[in-house]
Amino acid sequence: AQSVAQPEDQVNVAEGNPLTVKCTYSVSGNPYLFWYVQYPNRGLQFLLKYITGDNLVKGSYGFEAEFNKSQTSFHLKKPSALVSDSALYFCAVRDRDTGRRALTFGSGTRLQVQP
Amino acid sequence: EAGVAQSPRYKIIEKRQSVAFWCNPISGHATLYWYQQILGQGPKLLIQFQNNGVVDDSQLPKDRFSAERLKGVDSTLKIQPAKLEDSAVYLCASSSGLAGGAGELFFGEGSRLTVL
């Protein structure tokens, strides 16, 4: 089985401050890990993914994420938050060693950036 | 490049009525997914196709939900009869790679269903 946990329903941060949105995962084998962002009344937009190799992955809009195998985590980070980053963020996982599974998503974390 | 197209964007029906949602994936994408997103939750997979074959429909409530992708391109998701708990956004996504690969999913804007 594969699963994702996003322990925070909401994260509040002031504009210009660094932000972190947490994600932990569980798979039987090795993971493919993804972050998506969702704006109101819109579909999900891809931000970045980890497949293999460098544990620090850089993505769209200045976001990055760090894969930590020992802690089974894939936290999303940004050095300086913008008000326009306010949205719903989803972490997702696929176990690459157990067949043709689709992505399993977490419950989402709402990011609120205050001006 | 055109994105994933879905219609209708919004639908309101009475319980026990039927509804159908249509999805046109990105051209050339072999794998197509239908996810259900209930308010306040993450997307949950309903069905996954690779070309016109079903890869995974283990979470599809088959007594009321059906989906098809006849020519390996467009797909239709049907609910009959609808229940109150089917109120959700139905998201279609596609990916260029084969099922289970490393490719990211590209999502449409979703079809919001309200069952009264």
Coordinates of C-alpha atoms in Angstrom, one line a residue:
Chain A
A1 CA 0.0 0.0 0.0
Q2 CA 1.1 3.6 -0.5
S3 CA 0.0 6.6 1.5
V4 CA 0.8 10.2 2.2
A5 CA 0.4 12.3 5.4
Q6 CA 0.3 16.1 5.5
P7 CA 0.2 16.8 9.2
E8 CA -0.8 20.5 9.0
D9 CA -4.2 21.6 7.7
Q10 CA -3.0 25.1 7.4
V11 CA 0.3 27.0 7.4
N12 CA 0.5 30.7 8.0
V13 CA 3.6 32.7 7.1
A14 CA 4.3 36.4 6.6
E15 CA 5.3 37.6 3.1
G16 CA 9.1 37.5 2.7
N17 CA 9.6 34.8 5.3
P18 CA 10.6 31.2 4.4
L19 CA 7.9 28.6 4.2
T20 CA 7.8 24.9 4.8
V21 CA 4.9 22.5 4.0
K22 CA 5.4 19.1 5.5
C23 CA 4.8 15.7 3.9
T24 CA 5.6 12.2 4.9
Y25 CA 5.0 9.1 2.9
S26 CA 4.7 5.3 3.2
V27 CA 5.5 2.8 0.4
S28 CA 6.7 -0.8 0.2
G29 CA 9.4 -0.1 -2.3
N30 CA 11.0 3.2 -3.5
P31 CA 8.9 6.3 -4.1
Y32 CA 8.2 8.7 -6.8
L33 CA 7.2 11.9 -5.0
F34 CA 5.2 14.9 -6.3
W35 CA 4.0 18.3 -5.2
Y36 CA 0.9 20.0 -6.7
V37 CA -0.8 23.3 -6.0
Q38 CA -4.5 24.1 -6.4
Y39 CA -6.0 27.5 -6.7
P40 CA -9.7 28.1 -6.0
N41 CA -12.0 26.4 -8.6
R42 CA -9.1 25.2 -10.5
G43 CA -7.5 21.8 -11.2
L44 CA -4.1 20.8 -9.7
Q45 CA -0.9 22.2 -11.1
F46 CA 2.3 20.3 -11.0
L47 CA 5.1 22.0 -9.0
L48 CA 8.0 19.4 -8.8
K49 CA 8.9 15.8 -8.5
Y50 CA 11.5 13.5 -7.1
I51 CA 12.5 10.4 -9.1
T52 CA 16.0 9.6 -8.2
G53 CA 19.4 11.2 -7.6
D54 CA 19.8 14.6 -5.9
N55 CA 17.7 14.8 -2.8
L56 CA 17.0 18.5 -3.3
V57 CA 14.6 19.1 -6.2
K58 CA 13.8 22.5 -7.6
G59 CA 10.5 23.3 -9.3
S60 CA 8.2 26.0 -10.5
Y61 CA 7.8 29.5 -8.9
G62 CA 10.9 29.2 -6.7
F63 CA 9.7 26.1 -4.8
E64 CA 12.0 23.3 -3.8
A65 CA 11.6 20.1 -1.9
E66 CA 14.0 17.8 0.0
F67 CA 13.7 14.1 -0.1
N68 CA 14.8 12.4 3.1
K69 CA 14.7 8.6 2.8
S70 CA 15.5 7.9 6.5
Q71 CA 12.6 10.1 7.7
T72 CA 10.4 9.2 4.7
S73 CA 9.7 12.9 4.2
F74 CA 9.4 15.2 1.2
H75 CA 8.9 18.7 2.6
L76 CA 8.1 21.6 0.3
K77 CA 10.1 24.8 0.9
K78 CA 10.5 28.3 -0.5
P79 CA 13.1 30.8 0.8
S80 CA 10.8 33.9 0.5
A81 CA 7.0 33.6 0.5
L82 CA 4.7 35.7 -1.7
V83 CA 1.1 36.6 -1.1
S84 CA 0.3 34.9 -4.4
D85 CA 1.6 31.6 -3.1
S86 CA -1.5 31.4 -0.9
A87 CA -3.3 28.2 -2.2
L88 CA -3.9 24.5 -1.3
Y89 CA -0.8 22.2 -1.6
F90 CA -0.9 18.5 -2.1
C91 CA 1.8 16.0 -1.7
A92 CA 1.5 12.7 -3.7
V93 CA 3.4 9.4 -3.9
R94 CA 3.7 6.5 -6.3
D95 CA 5.5 3.3 -5.3
R96 CA 7.7 2.6 -8.3
D97 CA 8.4 -1.0 -7.4
T98 CA 4.9 -2.4 -7.1
G99 CA 3.3 -2.2 -10.5
R100 CA 1.3 0.4 -12.3
R101 CA -0.2 2.3 -9.4
A102 CA -1.6 5.8 -9.8
L103 CA -0.7 8.7 -7.6
T104 CA -2.0 8.7 -4.0
F105 CA -2.6 12.2 -2.7
G106 CA -2.4 13.6 0.8
S107 CA -5.3 15.6 2.4
G108 CA -3.7 18.9 1.5
T109 CA -2.3 21.9 3.4
R110 CA -3.7 25.4 3.0
L111 CA -0.9 28.0 2.8
Q112 CA -1.9 31.5 3.8
V113 CA 0.7 34.2 3.2
Q114 CA 0.0 37.4 5.0
P115 CA 1.1 40.8 3.5
Chain B
E1 CA -0.2 22.8 -26.2
A2 CA -3.9 22.4 -25.2
G3 CA -4.5 21.1 -21.7
V4 CA -6.9 18.5 -20.4
A5 CA -10.5 19.6 -21.2
Q6 CA -13.4 18.7 -19.1
S7 CA -17.1 19.4 -19.3
P8 CA -19.4 20.4 -17.8
R9 CA -17.7 22.6 -15.3
Y10 CA -20.7 22.6 -13.0
K11 CA -23.7 20.2 -12.7
I12 CA -26.6 20.2 -10.2
I13 CA -28.9 17.2 -10.0
E14 CA -31.4 15.6 -7.7
K15 CA -30.5 12.3 -6.0
R16 CA -31.2 9.2 -8.0
Q17 CA -30.7 11.1 -11.3
S18 CA -27.9 10.3 -13.6
V19 CA -25.0 12.5 -14.8
A20 CA -22.1 12.1 -17.2
F21 CA -18.8 13.9 -17.4
W22 CA -16.5 14.1 -20.4
C23 CA -12.7 14.4 -20.6
N24 CA -10.4 15.0 -23.5
P25 CA -6.8 14.4 -22.4
I26 CA -3.6 16.1 -23.8
S27 CA -2.9 14.8 -27.3
G28 CA -0.8 11.7 -27.3
H29 CA -1.1 11.0 -23.6
A30 CA -1.6 7.2 -23.1
T31 CA -2.7 7.2 -19.5
L32 CA -5.9 8.8 -18.3
Y33 CA -7.2 9.1 -14.7
W34 CA -10.5 10.0 -13.0
Y35 CA -10.2 11.3 -9.4
Q36 CA -12.9 12.3 -7.0
Q37 CA -12.2 15.3 -4.7
I38 CA -14.6 15.8 -1.9
L39 CA -14.5 19.2 -0.3
G40 CA -11.7 19.5 2.2
Q41 CA -10.0 16.3 1.1
G42 CA -7.3 15.2 -1.3
P43 CA -8.1 13.7 -4.7
K44 CA -9.0 10.0 -4.6
L45 CA -8.5 7.7 -7.6
L46 CA -11.6 6.3 -9.2
I47 CA -10.2 4.7 -12.3
Q48 CA -7.0 4.6 -14.4
F49 CA -6.8 3.8 -18.1
Q50 CA -3.8 3.0 -20.3
N51 CA -4.9 3.6 -23.9
N52 CA -8.4 2.0 -23.9
G53 CA -7.7 -0.6 -21.2
V54 CA -8.5 -0.4 -17.5
V55 CA -5.4 -0.5 -15.3
D56 CA -7.1 0.0 -11.9
D57 CA -10.7 0.4 -11.0
S58 CA -10.5 -1.0 -7.5
Q59 CA -11.9 2.1 -5.9
L60 CA -14.7 2.7 -8.4
P61 CA -18.2 2.1 -6.8
K62 CA -19.3 -0.1 -9.7
D63 CA -22.9 -0.4 -8.6
R64 CA -23.4 3.3 -9.6
F65 CA -20.2 4.5 -11.4
S66 CA -19.0 3.5 -14.8
A67 CA -16.3 4.9 -17.1
E68 CA -15.1 4.2 -20.6
R69 CA -12.3 5.2 -22.9
L70 CA -13.4 3.6 -26.1
K71 CA -10.8 4.8 -28.7
G72 CA -8.0 5.4 -26.3
V73 CA -8.6 9.2 -26.3
D74 CA -11.7 10.8 -24.8
S75 CA -13.3 9.4 -21.7
T76 CA -16.7 9.5 -20.1
L77 CA -17.5 9.0 -16.4
K78 CA -21.1 8.2 -15.5
I79 CA -23.0 8.1 -12.2
Q80 CA -26.4 6.4 -12.1
P81 CA -28.2 6.8 -9.7
A82 CA -26.5 9.6 -7.9
K83 CA -26.4 9.8 -4.1
L84 CA -25.9 12.9 -1.9
E85 CA -22.4 11.7 -1.0
D86 CA -21.4 11.9 -4.7
S87 CA -21.2 15.7 -4.4
A88 CA -17.6 16.4 -5.2
V89 CA -15.3 17.7 -7.9
Y90 CA -14.4 15.1 -10.6
L91 CA -10.9 15.6 -11.9
C92 CA -9.6 14.1 -15.1
A93 CA -5.8 13.9 -15.5
S94 CA -3.5 12.5 -18.2
S95 CA 0.1 11.6 -18.4
S96 CA 2.4 10.8 -21.3
G97 CA 4.1 7.9 -19.8
L98 CA 2.8 4.4 -19.1
A99 CA 0.9 3.7 -15.9
G100 CA 3.2 3.4 -12.9
G101 CA 6.0 5.5 -14.5
A102 CA 7.6 8.7 -13.2
G103 CA 5.6 11.1 -15.4
E104 CA 3.6 13.8 -13.7
L105 CA -0.1 14.1 -14.2
F106 CA -1.7 17.0 -16.0
F107 CA -5.1 17.9 -14.6
G108 CA -8.2 19.5 -16.1
E109 CA -10.1 22.1 -14.2
G110 CA -12.6 19.6 -12.9
S111 CA -16.4 19.1 -13.0
R112 CA -18.2 20.1 -9.8
L113 CA -21.2 18.0 -9.0
T114 CA -23.9 19.0 -6.5
V115 CA -26.5 16.3 -5.6
L116 CA -29.6 17.7 -3.9

